PDB file of C-alpha atoms in Angstrom:
ATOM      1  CA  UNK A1439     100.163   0.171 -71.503  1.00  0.00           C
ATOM      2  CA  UNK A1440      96.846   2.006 -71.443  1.00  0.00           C
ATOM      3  CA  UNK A1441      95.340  -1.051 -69.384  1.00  0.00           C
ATOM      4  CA  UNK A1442      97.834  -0.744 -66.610  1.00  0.00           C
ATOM      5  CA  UNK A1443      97.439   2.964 -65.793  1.00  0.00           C
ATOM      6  CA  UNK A1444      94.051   3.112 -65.463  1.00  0.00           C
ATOM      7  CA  UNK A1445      93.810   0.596 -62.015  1.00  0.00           C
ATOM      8  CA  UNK A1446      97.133   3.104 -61.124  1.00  0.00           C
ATOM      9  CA  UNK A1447      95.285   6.227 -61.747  1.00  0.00           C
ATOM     10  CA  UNK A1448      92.096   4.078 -59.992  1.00  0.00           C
ATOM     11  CA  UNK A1449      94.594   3.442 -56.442  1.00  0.00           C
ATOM     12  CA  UNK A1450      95.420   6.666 -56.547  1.00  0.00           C
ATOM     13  CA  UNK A1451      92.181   8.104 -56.319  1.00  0.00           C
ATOM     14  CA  UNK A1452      90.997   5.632 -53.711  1.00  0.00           C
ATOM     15  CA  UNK A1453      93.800   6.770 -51.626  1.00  0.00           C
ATOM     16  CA  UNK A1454      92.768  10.095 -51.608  1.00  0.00           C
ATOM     17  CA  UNK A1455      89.923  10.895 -49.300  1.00  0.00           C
ATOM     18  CA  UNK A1456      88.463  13.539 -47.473  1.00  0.00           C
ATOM     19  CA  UNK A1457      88.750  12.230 -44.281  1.00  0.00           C
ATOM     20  CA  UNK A1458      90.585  15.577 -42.376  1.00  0.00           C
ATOM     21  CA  UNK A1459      93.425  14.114 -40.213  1.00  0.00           C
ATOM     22  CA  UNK A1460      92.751  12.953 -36.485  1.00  0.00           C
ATOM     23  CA  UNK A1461      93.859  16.254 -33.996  1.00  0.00           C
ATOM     24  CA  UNK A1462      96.096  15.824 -31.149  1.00  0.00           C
ATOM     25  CA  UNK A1463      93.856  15.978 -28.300  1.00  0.00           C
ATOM     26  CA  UNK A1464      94.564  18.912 -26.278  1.00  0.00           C
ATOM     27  CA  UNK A1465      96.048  18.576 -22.672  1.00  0.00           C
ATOM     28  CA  UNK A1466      93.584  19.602 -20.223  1.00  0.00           C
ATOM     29  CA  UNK A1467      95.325  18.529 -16.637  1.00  0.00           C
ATOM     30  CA  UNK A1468      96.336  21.951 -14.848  1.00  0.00           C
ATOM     31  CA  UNK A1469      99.982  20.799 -13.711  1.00  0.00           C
ATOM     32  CA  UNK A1470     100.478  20.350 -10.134  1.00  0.00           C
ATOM     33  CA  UNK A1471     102.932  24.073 -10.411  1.00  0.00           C
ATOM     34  CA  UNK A1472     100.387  25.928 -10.933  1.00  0.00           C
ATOM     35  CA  UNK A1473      97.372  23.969  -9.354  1.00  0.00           C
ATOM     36  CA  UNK A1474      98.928  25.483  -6.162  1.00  0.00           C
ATOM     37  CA  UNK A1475      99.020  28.895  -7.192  1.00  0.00           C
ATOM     38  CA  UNK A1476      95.267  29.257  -7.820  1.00  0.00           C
ATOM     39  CA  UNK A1477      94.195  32.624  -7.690  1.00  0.00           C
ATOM     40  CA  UNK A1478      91.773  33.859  -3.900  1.00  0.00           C
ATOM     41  CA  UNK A1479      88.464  34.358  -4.880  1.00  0.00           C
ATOM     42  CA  UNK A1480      88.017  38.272  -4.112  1.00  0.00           C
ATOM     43  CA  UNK A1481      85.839  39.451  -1.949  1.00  0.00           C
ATOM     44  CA  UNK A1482      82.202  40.645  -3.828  1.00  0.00           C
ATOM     45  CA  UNK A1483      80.518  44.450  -3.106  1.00  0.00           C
ATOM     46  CA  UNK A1484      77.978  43.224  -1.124  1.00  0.00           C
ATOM     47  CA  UNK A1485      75.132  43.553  -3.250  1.00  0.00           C
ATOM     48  CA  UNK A1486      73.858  40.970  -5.260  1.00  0.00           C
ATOM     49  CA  UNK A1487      75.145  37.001  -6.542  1.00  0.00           C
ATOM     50  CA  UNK A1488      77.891  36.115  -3.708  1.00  0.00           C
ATOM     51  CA  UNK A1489      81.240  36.083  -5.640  1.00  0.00           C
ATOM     52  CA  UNK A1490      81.597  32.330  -5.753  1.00  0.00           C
ATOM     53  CA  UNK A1491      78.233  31.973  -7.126  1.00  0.00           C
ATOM     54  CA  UNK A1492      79.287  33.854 -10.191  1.00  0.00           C
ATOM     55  CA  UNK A1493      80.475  33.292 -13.660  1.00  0.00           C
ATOM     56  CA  UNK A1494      82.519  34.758 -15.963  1.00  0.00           C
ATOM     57  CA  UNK A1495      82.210  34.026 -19.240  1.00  0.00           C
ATOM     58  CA  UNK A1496      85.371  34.481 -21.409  1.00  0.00           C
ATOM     59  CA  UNK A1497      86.376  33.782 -24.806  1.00  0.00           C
ATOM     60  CA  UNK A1498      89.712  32.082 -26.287  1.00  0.00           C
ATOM     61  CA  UNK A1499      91.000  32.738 -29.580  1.00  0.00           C
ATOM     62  CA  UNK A1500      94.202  30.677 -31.008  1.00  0.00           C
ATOM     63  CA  UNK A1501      95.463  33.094 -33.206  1.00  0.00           C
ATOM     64  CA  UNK A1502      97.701  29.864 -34.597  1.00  0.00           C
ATOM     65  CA  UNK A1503      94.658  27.755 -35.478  1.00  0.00           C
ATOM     66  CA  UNK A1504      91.929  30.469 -35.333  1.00  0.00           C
ATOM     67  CA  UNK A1505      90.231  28.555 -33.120  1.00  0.00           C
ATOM     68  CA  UNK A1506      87.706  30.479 -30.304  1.00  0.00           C
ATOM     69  CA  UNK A1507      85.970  28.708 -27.420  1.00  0.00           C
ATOM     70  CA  UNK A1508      83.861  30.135 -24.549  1.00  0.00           C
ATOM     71  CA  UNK A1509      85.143  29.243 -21.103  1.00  0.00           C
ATOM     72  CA  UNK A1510      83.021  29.728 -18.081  1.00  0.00           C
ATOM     73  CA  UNK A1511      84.593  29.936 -15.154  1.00  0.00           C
ATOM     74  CA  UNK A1512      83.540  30.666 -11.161  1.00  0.00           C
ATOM     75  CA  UNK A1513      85.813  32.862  -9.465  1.00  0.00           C
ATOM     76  CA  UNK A1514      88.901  30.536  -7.725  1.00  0.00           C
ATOM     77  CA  UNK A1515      88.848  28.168 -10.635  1.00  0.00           C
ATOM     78  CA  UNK A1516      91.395  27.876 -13.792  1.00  0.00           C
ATOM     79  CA  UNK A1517      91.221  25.939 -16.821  1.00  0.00           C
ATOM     80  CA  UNK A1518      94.200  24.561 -19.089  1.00  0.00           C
ATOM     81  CA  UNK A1519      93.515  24.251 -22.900  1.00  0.00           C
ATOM     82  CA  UNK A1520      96.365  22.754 -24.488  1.00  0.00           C
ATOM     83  CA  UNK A1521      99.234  25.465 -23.565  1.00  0.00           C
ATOM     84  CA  UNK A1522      97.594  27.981 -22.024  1.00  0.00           C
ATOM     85  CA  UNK A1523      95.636  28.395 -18.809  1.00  0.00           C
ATOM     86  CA  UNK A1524      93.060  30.555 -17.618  1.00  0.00           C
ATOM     87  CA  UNK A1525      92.054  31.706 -14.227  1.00  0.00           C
ATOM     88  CA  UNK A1526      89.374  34.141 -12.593  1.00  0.00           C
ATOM     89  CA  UNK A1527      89.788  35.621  -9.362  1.00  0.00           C
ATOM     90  CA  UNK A1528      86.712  37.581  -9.563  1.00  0.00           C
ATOM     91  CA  UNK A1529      83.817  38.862 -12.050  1.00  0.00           C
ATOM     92  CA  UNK A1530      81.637  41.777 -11.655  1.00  0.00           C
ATOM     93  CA  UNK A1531      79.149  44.314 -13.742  1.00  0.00           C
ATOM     94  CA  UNK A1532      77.446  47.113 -13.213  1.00  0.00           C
ATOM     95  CA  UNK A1533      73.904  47.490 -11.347  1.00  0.00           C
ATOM     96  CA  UNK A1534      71.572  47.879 -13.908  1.00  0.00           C
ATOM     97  CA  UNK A1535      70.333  50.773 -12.371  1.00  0.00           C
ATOM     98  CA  UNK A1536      74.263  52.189 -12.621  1.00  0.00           C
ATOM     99  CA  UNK A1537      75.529  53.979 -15.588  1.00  0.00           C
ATOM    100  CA  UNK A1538      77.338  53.645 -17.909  1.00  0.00           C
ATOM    101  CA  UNK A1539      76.327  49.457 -18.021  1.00  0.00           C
ATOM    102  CA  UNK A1540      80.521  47.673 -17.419  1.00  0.00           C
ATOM    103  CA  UNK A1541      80.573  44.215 -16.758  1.00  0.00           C
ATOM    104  CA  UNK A1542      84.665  42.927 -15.817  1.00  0.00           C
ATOM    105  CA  UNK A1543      86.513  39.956 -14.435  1.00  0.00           C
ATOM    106  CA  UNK A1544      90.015  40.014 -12.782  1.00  0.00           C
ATOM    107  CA  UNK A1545      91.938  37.090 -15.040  1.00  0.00           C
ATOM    108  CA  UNK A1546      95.184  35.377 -14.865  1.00  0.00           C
ATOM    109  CA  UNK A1547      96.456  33.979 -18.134  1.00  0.00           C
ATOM    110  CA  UNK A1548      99.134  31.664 -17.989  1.00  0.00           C
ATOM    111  CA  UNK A1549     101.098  30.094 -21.196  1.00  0.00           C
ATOM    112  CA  UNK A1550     103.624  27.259 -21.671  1.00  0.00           C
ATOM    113  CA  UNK A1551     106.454  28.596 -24.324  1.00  0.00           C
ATOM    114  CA  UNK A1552     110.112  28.773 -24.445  1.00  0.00           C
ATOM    115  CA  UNK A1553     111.615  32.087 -23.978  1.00  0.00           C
ATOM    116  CA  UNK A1554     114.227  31.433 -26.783  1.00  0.00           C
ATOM    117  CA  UNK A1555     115.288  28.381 -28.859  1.00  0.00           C
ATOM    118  CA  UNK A1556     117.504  27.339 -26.711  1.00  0.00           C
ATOM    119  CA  UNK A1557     115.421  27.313 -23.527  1.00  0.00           C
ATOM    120  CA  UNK A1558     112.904  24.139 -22.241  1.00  0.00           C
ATOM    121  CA  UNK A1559     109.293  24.958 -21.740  1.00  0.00           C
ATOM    122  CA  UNK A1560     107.865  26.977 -18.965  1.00  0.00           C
ATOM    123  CA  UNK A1561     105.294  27.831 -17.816  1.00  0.00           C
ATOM    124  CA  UNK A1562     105.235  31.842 -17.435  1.00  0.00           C
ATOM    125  CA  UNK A1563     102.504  34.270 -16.367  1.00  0.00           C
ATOM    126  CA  UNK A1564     101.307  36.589 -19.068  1.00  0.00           C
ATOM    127  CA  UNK A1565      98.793  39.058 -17.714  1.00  0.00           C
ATOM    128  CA  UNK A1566      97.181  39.542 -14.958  1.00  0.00           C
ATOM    129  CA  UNK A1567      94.507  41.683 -13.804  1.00  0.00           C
ATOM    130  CA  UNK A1568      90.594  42.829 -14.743  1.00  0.00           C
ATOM    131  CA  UNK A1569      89.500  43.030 -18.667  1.00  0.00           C
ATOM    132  CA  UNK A1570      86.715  44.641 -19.200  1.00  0.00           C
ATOM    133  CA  UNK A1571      83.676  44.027 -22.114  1.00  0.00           C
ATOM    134  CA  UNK A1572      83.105  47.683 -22.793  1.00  0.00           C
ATOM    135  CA  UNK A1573      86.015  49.136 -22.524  1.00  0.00           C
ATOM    136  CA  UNK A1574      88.696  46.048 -23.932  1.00  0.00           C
ATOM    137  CA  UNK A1575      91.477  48.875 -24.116  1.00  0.00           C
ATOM    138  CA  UNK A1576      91.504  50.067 -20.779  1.00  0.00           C
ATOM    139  CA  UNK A1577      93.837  46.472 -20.591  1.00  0.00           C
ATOM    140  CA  UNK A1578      94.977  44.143 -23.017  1.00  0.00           C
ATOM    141  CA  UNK A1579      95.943  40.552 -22.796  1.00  0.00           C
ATOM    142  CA  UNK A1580      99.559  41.153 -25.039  1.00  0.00           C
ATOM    143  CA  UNK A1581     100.505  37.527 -26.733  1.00  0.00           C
ATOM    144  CA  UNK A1582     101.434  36.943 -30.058  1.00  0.00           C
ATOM    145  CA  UNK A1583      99.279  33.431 -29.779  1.00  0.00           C
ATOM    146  CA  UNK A1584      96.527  33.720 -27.213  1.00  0.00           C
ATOM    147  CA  UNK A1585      93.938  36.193 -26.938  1.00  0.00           C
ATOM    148  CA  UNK A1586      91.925  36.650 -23.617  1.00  0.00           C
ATOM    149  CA  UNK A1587      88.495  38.876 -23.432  1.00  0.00           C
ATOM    150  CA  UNK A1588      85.601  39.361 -20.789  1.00  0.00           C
ATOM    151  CA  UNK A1589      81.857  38.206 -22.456  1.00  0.00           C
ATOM    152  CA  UNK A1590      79.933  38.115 -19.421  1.00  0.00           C
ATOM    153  CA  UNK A1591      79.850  38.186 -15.648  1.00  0.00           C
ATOM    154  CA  UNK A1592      76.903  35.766 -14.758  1.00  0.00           C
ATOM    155  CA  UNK A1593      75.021  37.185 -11.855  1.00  0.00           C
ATOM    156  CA  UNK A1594      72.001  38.878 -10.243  1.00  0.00           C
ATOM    157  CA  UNK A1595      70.807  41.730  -8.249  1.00  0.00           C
ATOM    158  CA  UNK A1596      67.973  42.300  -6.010  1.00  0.00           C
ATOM    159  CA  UNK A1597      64.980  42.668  -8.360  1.00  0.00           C
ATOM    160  CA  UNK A1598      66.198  41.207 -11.254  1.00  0.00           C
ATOM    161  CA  UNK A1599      65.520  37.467 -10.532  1.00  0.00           C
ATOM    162  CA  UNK A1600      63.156  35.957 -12.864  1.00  0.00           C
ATOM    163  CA  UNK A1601      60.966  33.260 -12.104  1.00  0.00           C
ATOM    164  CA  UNK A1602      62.390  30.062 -12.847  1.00  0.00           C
ATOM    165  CA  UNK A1603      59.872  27.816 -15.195  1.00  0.00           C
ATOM    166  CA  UNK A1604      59.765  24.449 -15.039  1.00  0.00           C
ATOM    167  CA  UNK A1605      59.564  21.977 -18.156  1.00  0.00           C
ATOM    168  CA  UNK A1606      56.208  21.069 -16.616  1.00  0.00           C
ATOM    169  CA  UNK A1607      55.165  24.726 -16.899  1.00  0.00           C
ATOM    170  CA  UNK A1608      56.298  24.810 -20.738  1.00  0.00           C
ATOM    171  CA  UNK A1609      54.412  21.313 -21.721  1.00  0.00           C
ATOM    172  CA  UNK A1610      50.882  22.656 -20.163  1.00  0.00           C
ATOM    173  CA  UNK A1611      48.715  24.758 -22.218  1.00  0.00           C
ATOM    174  CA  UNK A1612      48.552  28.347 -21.030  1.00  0.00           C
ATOM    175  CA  UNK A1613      44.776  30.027 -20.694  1.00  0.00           C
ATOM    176  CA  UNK A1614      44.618  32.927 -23.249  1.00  0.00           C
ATOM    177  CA  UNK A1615      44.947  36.407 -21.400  1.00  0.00           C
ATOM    178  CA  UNK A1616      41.338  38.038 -20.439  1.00  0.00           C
ATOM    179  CA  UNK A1617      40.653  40.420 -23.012  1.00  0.00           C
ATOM    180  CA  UNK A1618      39.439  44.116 -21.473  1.00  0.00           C
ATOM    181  CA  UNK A1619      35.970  44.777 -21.522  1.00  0.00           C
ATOM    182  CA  UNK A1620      34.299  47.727 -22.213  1.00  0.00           C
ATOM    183  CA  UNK A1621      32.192  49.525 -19.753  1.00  0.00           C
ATOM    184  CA  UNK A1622      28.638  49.617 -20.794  1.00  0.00           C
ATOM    185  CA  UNK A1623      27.008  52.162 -22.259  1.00  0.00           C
ATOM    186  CA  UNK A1624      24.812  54.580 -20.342  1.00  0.00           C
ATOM    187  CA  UNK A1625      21.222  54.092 -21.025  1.00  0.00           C
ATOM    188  CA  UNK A1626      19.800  56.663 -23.450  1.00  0.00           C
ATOM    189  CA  UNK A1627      17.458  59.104 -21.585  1.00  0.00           C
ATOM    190  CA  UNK A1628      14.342  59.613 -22.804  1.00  0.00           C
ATOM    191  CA  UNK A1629      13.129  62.206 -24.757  1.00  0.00           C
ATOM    192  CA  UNK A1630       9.794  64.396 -23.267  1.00  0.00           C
ATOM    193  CA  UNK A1631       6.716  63.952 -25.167  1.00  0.00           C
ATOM    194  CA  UNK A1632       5.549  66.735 -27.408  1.00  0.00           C
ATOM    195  CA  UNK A1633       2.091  67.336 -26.730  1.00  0.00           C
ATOM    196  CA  UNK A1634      -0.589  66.670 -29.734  1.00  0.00           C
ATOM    197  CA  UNK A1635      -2.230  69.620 -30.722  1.00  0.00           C
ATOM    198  CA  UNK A1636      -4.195  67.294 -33.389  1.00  0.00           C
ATOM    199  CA  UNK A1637      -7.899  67.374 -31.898  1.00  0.00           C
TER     200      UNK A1637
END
């Protein structure tokens, strides 16, 4: 009896792995509904990056799965992540020479749920309008699932560009700075001659 429940107690094991189950891949296409209804890029203050040369960066949290992702989007684009979808009609932050520092984008967040049990799924808008990094309770993406928040507004103003280094420039040896050097040192003066009173 012992014989034949060890190769059991053997299969059993070998079935058991740790090999974590394949995901469901995540639908990414933004459906043709809402691909029309993209947000206008707004227009930018004048100084600095032009609008649509911006970024926003904004992070994603799944409050299901605890999963948060980074999104980077320019302003006019939207990205779908399995049921919701994201959209920026704008970024912007504070001049660094402007107080107090605020950096902001004007998002659209969009989810696919059913409004009861007995409804299909939608699509339905769920906020819209600017979240800002500093001051996150000023406005408040509100979903029991999805949370939405502003990490960065990629951009530049006049001044602040830095110079761009190849990976050339990184490979070649750099000279070592000059070091300072010191001024020399005044010639000592002479001292008079004392006469000899000797002879």
């Amino acid at each position: 009896m012992r014989a034949l429940a060890v190769p059991a107690a053997l299969l059993l094991l070998g079935a058991c792995t740790n090999e974590a189950p394949e995901q469901e891949k995540e639908a990414t296409e933004i459906p043709e509904e809402l691909a029309r209804a993209a947000p206008a890029v707004m227009a930018a203050s004048g100084i600095g990056t032009p609008m649509a040369e911006r970024v926003a960066v904004l992070g994603l949290l799944n409050k299901r799965n605890n999963i948060s992702r980074d999104i980077e989007l320019k302003p006019g684009e939207q990205r779908r992540i399995g049921d919701v979808v994201v959209r920026v009609a704008a970024c912007e932050r504070t001049a660094p020479w402007e107080e107090p520092p605020e950096t902001g984008a004007f998002v659209q967040v969009v989810v696919q749920e059913r409004r009861d049990a007995d409804s299909d799924l939608e699509w339905h808008r769920i906020f819209s309008g600017w979240l800002f990094r500093n001051s996150p309770s000023l406005n408040v993406v509100e979903h029991p699932i999805y949370d939405v928040w502003v990490k960065d507004c990629k951009m530049s103003f006049p001044g602040e560009e830095e110079p761009v280094q190849s990976d050339d420039d990184e490979a070649a040896p750099t000279a070592p700075a000059p070091t300072p050097t010191a001024a020399p040192a005044p010639a000592a003066t002479p001292e008079p001659a004392t006469p000899n009173n000797d002879a």
